[in-house]
CSV table of C-alpha atoms in Angstrom, one decimal:
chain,number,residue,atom,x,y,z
V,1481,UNK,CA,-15.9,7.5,-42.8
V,1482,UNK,CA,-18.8,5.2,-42.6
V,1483,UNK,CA,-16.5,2.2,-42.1
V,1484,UNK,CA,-14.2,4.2,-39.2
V,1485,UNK,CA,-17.5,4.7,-37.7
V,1486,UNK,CA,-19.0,1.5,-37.6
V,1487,UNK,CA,-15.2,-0.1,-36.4
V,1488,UNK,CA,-15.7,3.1,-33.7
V,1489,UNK,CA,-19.3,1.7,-33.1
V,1490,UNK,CA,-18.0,-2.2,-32.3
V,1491,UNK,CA,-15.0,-1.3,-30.5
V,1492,UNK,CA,-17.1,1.0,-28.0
V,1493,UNK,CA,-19.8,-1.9,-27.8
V,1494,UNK,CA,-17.1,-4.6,-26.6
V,1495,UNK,CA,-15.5,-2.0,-24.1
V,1496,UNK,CA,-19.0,-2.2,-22.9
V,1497,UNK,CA,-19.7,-5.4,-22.4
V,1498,UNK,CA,-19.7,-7.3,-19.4
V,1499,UNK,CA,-17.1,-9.5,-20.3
V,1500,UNK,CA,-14.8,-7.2,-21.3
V,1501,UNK,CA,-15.1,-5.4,-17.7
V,1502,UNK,CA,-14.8,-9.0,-16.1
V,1503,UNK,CA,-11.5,-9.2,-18.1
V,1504,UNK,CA,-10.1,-5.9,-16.5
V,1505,UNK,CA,-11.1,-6.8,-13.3
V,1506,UNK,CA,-8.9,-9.7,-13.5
V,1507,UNK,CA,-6.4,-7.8,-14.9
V,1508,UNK,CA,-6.8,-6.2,-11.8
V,1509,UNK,CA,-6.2,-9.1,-9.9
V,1510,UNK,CA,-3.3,-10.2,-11.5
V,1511,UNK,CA,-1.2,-7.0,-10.9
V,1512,UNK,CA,-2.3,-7.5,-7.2
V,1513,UNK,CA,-0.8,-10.7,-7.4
V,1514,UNK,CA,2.5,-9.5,-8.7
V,1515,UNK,CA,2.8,-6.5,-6.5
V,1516,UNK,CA,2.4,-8.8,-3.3
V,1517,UNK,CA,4.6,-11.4,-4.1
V,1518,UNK,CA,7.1,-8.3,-5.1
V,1519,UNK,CA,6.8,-7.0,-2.0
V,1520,UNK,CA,7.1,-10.6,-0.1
V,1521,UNK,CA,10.2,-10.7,-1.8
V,1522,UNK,CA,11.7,-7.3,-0.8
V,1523,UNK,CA,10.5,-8.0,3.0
V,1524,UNK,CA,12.8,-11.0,2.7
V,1525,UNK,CA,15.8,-9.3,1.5
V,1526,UNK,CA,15.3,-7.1,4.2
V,1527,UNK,CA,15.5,-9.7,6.9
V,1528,UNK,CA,18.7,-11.0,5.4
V,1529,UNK,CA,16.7,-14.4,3.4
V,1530,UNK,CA,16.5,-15.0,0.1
V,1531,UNK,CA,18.4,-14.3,-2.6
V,1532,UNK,CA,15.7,-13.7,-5.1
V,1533,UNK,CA,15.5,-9.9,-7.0
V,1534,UNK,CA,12.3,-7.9,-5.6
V,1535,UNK,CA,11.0,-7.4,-9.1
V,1536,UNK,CA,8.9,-8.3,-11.8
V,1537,UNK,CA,11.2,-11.2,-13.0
V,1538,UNK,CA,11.6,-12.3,-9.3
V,1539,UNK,CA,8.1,-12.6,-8.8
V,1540,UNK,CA,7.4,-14.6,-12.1
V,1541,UNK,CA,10.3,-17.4,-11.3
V,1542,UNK,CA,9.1,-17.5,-7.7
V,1543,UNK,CA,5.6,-18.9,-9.3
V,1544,UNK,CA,7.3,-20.4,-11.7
V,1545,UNK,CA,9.2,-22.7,-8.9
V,1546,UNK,CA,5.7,-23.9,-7.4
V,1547,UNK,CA,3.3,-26.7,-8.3
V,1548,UNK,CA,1.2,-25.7,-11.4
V,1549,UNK,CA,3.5,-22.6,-11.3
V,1550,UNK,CA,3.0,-22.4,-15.2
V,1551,UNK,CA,-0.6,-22.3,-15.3
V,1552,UNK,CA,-0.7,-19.4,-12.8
V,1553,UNK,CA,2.0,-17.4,-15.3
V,1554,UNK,CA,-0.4,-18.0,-18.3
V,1555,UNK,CA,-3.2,-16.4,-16.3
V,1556,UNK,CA,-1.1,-13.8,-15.3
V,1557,UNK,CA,-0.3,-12.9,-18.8
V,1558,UNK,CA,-4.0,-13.1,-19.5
V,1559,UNK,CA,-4.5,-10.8,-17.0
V,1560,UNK,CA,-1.6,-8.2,-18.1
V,1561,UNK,CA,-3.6,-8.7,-21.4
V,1562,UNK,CA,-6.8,-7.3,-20.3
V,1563,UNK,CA,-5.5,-4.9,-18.4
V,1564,UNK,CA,-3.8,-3.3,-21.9
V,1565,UNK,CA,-7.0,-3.7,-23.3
V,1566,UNK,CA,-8.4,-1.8,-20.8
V,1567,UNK,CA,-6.7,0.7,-20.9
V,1568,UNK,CA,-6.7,1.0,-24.8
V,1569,UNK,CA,-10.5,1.4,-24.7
V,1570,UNK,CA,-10.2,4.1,-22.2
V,1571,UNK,CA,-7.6,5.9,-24.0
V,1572,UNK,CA,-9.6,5.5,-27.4
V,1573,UNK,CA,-13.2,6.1,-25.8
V,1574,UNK,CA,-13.2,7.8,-22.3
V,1575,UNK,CA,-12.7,7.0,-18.8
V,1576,UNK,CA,-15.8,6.9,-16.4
V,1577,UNK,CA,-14.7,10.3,-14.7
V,1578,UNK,CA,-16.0,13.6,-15.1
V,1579,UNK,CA,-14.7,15.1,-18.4
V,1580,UNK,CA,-13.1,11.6,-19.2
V,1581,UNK,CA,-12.6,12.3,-22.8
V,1582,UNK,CA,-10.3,14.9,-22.3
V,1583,UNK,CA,-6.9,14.6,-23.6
V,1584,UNK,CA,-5.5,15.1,-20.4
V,1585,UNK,CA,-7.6,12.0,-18.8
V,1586,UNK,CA,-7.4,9.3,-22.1
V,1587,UNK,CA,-3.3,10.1,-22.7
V,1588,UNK,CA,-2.3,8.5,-19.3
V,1589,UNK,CA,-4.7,5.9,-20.4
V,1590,UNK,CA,-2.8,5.2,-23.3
V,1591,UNK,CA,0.9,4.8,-21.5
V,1592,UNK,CA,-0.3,2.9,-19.2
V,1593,UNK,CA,-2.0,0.3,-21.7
V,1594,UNK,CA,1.6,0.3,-23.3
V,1595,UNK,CA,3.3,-0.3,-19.9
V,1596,UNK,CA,0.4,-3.3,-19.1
V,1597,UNK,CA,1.3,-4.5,-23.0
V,1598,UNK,CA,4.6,-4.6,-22.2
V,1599,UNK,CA,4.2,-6.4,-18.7
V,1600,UNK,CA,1.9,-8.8,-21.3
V,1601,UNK,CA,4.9,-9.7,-23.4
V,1602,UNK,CA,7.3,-10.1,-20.5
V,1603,UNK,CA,5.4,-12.5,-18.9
V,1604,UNK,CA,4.8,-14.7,-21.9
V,1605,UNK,CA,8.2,-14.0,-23.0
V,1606,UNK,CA,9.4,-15.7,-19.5
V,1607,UNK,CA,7.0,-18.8,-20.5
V,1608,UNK,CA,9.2,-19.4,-23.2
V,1609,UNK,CA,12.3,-19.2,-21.5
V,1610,UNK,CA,13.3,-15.3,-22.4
V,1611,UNK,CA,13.9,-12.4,-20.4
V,1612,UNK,CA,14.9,-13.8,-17.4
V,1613,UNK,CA,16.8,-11.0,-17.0
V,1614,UNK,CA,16.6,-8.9,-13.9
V,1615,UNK,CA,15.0,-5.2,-13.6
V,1616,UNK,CA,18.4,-3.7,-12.6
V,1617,UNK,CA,20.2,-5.2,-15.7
V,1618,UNK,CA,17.6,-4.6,-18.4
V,1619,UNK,CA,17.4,-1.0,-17.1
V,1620,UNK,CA,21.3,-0.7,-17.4
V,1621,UNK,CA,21.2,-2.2,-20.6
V,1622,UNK,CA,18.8,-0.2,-22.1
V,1623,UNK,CA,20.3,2.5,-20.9
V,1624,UNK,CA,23.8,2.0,-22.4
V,1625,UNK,CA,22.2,0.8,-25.8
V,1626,UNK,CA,20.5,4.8,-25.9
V,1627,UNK,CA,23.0,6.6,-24.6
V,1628,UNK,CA,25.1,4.7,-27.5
V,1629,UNK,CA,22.7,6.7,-30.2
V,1630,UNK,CA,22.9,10.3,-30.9
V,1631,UNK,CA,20.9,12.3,-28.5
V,1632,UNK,CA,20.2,9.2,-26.7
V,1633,UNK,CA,21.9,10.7,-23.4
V,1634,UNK,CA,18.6,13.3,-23.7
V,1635,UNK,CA,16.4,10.8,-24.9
V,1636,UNK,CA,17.3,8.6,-21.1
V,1637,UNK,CA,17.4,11.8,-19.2
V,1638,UNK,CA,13.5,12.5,-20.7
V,1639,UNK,CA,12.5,9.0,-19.4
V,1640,UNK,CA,14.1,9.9,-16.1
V,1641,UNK,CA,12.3,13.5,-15.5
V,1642,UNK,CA,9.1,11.7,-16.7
V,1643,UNK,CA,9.2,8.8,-13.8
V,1644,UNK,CA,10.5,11.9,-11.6
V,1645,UNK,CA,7.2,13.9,-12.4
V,1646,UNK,CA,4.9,10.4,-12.2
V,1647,UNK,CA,6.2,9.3,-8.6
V,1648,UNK,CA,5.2,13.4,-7.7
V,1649,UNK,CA,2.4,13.5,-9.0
V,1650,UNK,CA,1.4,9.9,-7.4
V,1651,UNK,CA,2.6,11.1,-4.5
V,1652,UNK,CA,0.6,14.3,-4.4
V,1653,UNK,CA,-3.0,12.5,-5.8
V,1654,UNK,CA,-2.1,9.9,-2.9
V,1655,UNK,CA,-2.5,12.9,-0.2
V,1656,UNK,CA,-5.3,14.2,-1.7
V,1657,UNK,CA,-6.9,10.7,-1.8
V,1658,UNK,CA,-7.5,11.4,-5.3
V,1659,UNK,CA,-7.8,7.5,-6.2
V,1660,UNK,CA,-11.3,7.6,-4.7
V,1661,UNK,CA,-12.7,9.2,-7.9
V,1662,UNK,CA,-11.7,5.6,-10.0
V,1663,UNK,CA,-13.7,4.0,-7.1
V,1664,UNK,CA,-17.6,3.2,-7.4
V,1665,UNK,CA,-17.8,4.6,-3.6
V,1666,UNK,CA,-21.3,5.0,-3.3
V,1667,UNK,CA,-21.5,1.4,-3.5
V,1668,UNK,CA,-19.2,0.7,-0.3
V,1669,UNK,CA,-20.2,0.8,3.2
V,1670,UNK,CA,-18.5,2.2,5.9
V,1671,UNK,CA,-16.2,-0.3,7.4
V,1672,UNK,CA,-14.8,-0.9,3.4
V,1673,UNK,CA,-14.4,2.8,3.4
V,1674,UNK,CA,-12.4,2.7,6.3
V,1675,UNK,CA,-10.1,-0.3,4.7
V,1676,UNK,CA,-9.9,0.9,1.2
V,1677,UNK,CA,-8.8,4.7,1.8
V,1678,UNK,CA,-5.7,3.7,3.7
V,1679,UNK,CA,-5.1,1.2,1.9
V,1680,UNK,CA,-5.2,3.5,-1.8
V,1681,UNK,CA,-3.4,6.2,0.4
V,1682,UNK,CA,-0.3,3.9,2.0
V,1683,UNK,CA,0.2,1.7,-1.5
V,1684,UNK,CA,0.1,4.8,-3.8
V,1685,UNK,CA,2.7,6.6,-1.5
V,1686,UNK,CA,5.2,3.7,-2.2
V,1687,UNK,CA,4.6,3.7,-5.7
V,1688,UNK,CA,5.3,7.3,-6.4
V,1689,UNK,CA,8.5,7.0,-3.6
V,1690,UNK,CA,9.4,4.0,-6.0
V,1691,UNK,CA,8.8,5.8,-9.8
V,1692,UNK,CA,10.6,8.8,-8.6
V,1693,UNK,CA,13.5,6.7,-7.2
V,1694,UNK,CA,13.6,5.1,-10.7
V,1695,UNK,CA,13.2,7.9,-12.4
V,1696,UNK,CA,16.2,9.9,-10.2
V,1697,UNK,CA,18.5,6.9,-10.8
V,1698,UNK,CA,17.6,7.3,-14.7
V,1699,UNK,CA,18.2,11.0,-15.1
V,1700,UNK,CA,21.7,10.5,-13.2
V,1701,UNK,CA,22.9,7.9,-15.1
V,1702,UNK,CA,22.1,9.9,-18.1
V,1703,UNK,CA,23.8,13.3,-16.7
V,1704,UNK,CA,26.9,11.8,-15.3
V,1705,UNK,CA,27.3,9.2,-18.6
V,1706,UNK,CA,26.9,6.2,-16.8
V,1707,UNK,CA,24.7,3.8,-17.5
V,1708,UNK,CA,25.3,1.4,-14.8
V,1709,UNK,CA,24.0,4.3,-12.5
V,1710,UNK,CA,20.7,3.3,-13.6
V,1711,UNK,CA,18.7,0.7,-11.0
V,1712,UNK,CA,15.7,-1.3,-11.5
V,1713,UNK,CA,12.9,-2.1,-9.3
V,1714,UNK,CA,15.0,-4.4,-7.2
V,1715,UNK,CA,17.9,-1.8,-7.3
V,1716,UNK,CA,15.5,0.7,-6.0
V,1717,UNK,CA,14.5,-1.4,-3.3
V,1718,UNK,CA,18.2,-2.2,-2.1
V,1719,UNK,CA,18.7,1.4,-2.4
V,1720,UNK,CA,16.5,2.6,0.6
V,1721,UNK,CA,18.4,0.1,2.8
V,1722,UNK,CA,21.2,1.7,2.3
V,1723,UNK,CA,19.6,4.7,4.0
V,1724,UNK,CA,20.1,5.2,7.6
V,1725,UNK,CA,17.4,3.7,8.1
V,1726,UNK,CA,18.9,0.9,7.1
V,1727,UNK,CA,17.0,-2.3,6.6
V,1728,UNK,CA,13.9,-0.9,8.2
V,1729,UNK,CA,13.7,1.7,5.3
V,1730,UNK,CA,13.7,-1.2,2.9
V,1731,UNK,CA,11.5,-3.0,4.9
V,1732,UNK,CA,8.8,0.1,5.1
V,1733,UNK,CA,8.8,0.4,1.6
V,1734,UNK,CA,8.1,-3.6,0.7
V,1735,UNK,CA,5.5,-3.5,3.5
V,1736,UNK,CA,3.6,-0.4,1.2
V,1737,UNK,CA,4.3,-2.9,-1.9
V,1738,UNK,CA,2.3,-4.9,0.2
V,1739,UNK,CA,-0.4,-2.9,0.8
V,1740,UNK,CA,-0.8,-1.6,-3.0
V,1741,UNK,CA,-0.9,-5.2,-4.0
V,1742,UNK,CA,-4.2,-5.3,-1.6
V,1743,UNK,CA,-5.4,-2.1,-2.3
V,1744,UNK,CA,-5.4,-3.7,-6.3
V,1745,UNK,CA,-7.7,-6.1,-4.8
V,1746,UNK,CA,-10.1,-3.6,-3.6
V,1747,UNK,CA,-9.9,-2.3,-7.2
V,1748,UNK,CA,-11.1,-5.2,-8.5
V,1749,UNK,CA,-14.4,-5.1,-6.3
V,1750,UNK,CA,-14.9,-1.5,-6.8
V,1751,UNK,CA,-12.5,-0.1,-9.5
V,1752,UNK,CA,-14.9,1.9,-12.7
V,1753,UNK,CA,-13.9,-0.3,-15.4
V,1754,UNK,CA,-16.6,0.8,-17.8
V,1755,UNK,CA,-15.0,3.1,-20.7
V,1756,UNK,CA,-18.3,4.5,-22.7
V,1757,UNK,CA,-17.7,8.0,-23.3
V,1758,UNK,CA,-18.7,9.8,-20.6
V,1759,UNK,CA,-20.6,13.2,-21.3
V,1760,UNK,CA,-18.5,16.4,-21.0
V,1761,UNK,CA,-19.1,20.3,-21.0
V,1762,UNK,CA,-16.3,20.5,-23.9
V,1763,UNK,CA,-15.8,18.8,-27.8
V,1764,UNK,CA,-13.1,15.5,-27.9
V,1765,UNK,CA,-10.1,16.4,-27.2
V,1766,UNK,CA,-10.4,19.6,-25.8
């Protein structure tokens, strides 16, 4: 116990430290990055130029085409890194909210670190000249490689609900301007109050519009047996101009891309990054 203690004792002390919160806020900058270049790309495709997939993978081979284009993906990937990091220490020690150690508070914490882990991997992964795959395929693909295995129909349908309930519940904190409690606000002044709220309010709507389309396309691929029913980010995109809105609808959604790839900046000015156990009314875990 002694030794889980002390390991307890060193983790917490380097999730403490200023470097470690420098390394998150980077992290921070680097999903900003992606998001804006994400939604450049789908603002494009609206307008009828460029060929390039709005996603993840479309992004990285768009920086990859440029001048120095491979030093920018490394930092990327460091960035990813910290930003799993971060969210480990979170999950494992607290988040800087009230009742932060909470299960309810540190398991989100957790997925996410995965999801940011993941994001770590791909990127490095497209250094070395893998997954250069785009979003809509790998999602098909990994949707007819589980629906392949027993129960793997359910297992794809779960995944579904679950983006379903995230894009909701997105949605909903957006309206409530519930991303203002991650936010050191006492320390902004007015005018960046005025920025950073519609900025949290606009880029969080698309997100959850965006998870919940994922998640819909995921859960009917799964119900109806068809894999190739699922869509990617890029599929997504595509989708909402194929509303009547045509074009435009596309085009609304890249532009709130957009805006949550600046509202990431403002994270990394006023984001609470520090996870040190905050004090709560209740034991661990309750």
């Amino acid at each position: 116990m002694a030794a889980k203690d002390t390991a307890r004792e060193v983790g917490r002390r380097a999730a403490g430290h200023p470097w470690f919160h420098l390394l998150s806020r980077a992290g921070l900058a680097a999903r900003g990055v992606l998001y804006l270049l994400i939604g450049w790309l789908a603002l494009l495709i609206a307008a009828g130029h460029g060929g390039t997939e709005a996603d993840k993978q479309g992004a990285l081979r768009a920086i990859a085409d440029r001048p120095g284009g491979w030093a920018v993906l490394c930092l990327l990937a460091a960035g990813f890194a910290g930003l799993a990091l971060w969210q480990f220490a979170e999950a494992l020690y607290g988040r800087p909210l009230p009742q932060g150690r909470r299960k309810r508070m540190r398991l989100p914490a957790a997925f996410r670190g995965l999801t940011y882990a993941a994001g770590c991997a791909g990127t490095i992964g497209f250094l070395f000249g893998l997954g250069h795959t785009s979003s809509d395929q790998q999602s098909r693909a990994l949707s007819a490689r589980a629906m392949a295995e027993p129960g793997g129909r359910w297992a794809v349908l779960a995944v579904g609900a679950g983006f379903v309930v995230w894009g909701v519940v997105t949605l909903v904190n957006a309206g409530r301007r519930a991303f203002r409690d991650e936010l050191a606000t006492d320390e902004m002044g007015t005018v960046a109050h005025w920025i950073v709220q519609p900025l949290g309010m606009v880029g969080n709507v698309a997100r959850g519009l965006i998870g919940g389309a994922v998640g819909a396309f995921l859960a009917y691929a799964a119900i109806s047996f068809e894999p190739d029913r699922a869509q990617g980010l890029d599929g997504v995109l595509r989708e909402f101009a194929a509303t009547p809105a045509g074009g435009w609808g596309m085009a609304v959604i890249a532009l709130g891309v957009v805006t949550f790839g600046l509202y990431s900046f403002c994270e990394v000015r006023w984001r609470k990054v520090e996870a040190v156990e905050p004090q709560d009314d209740r034991p661990p875990g309750a």
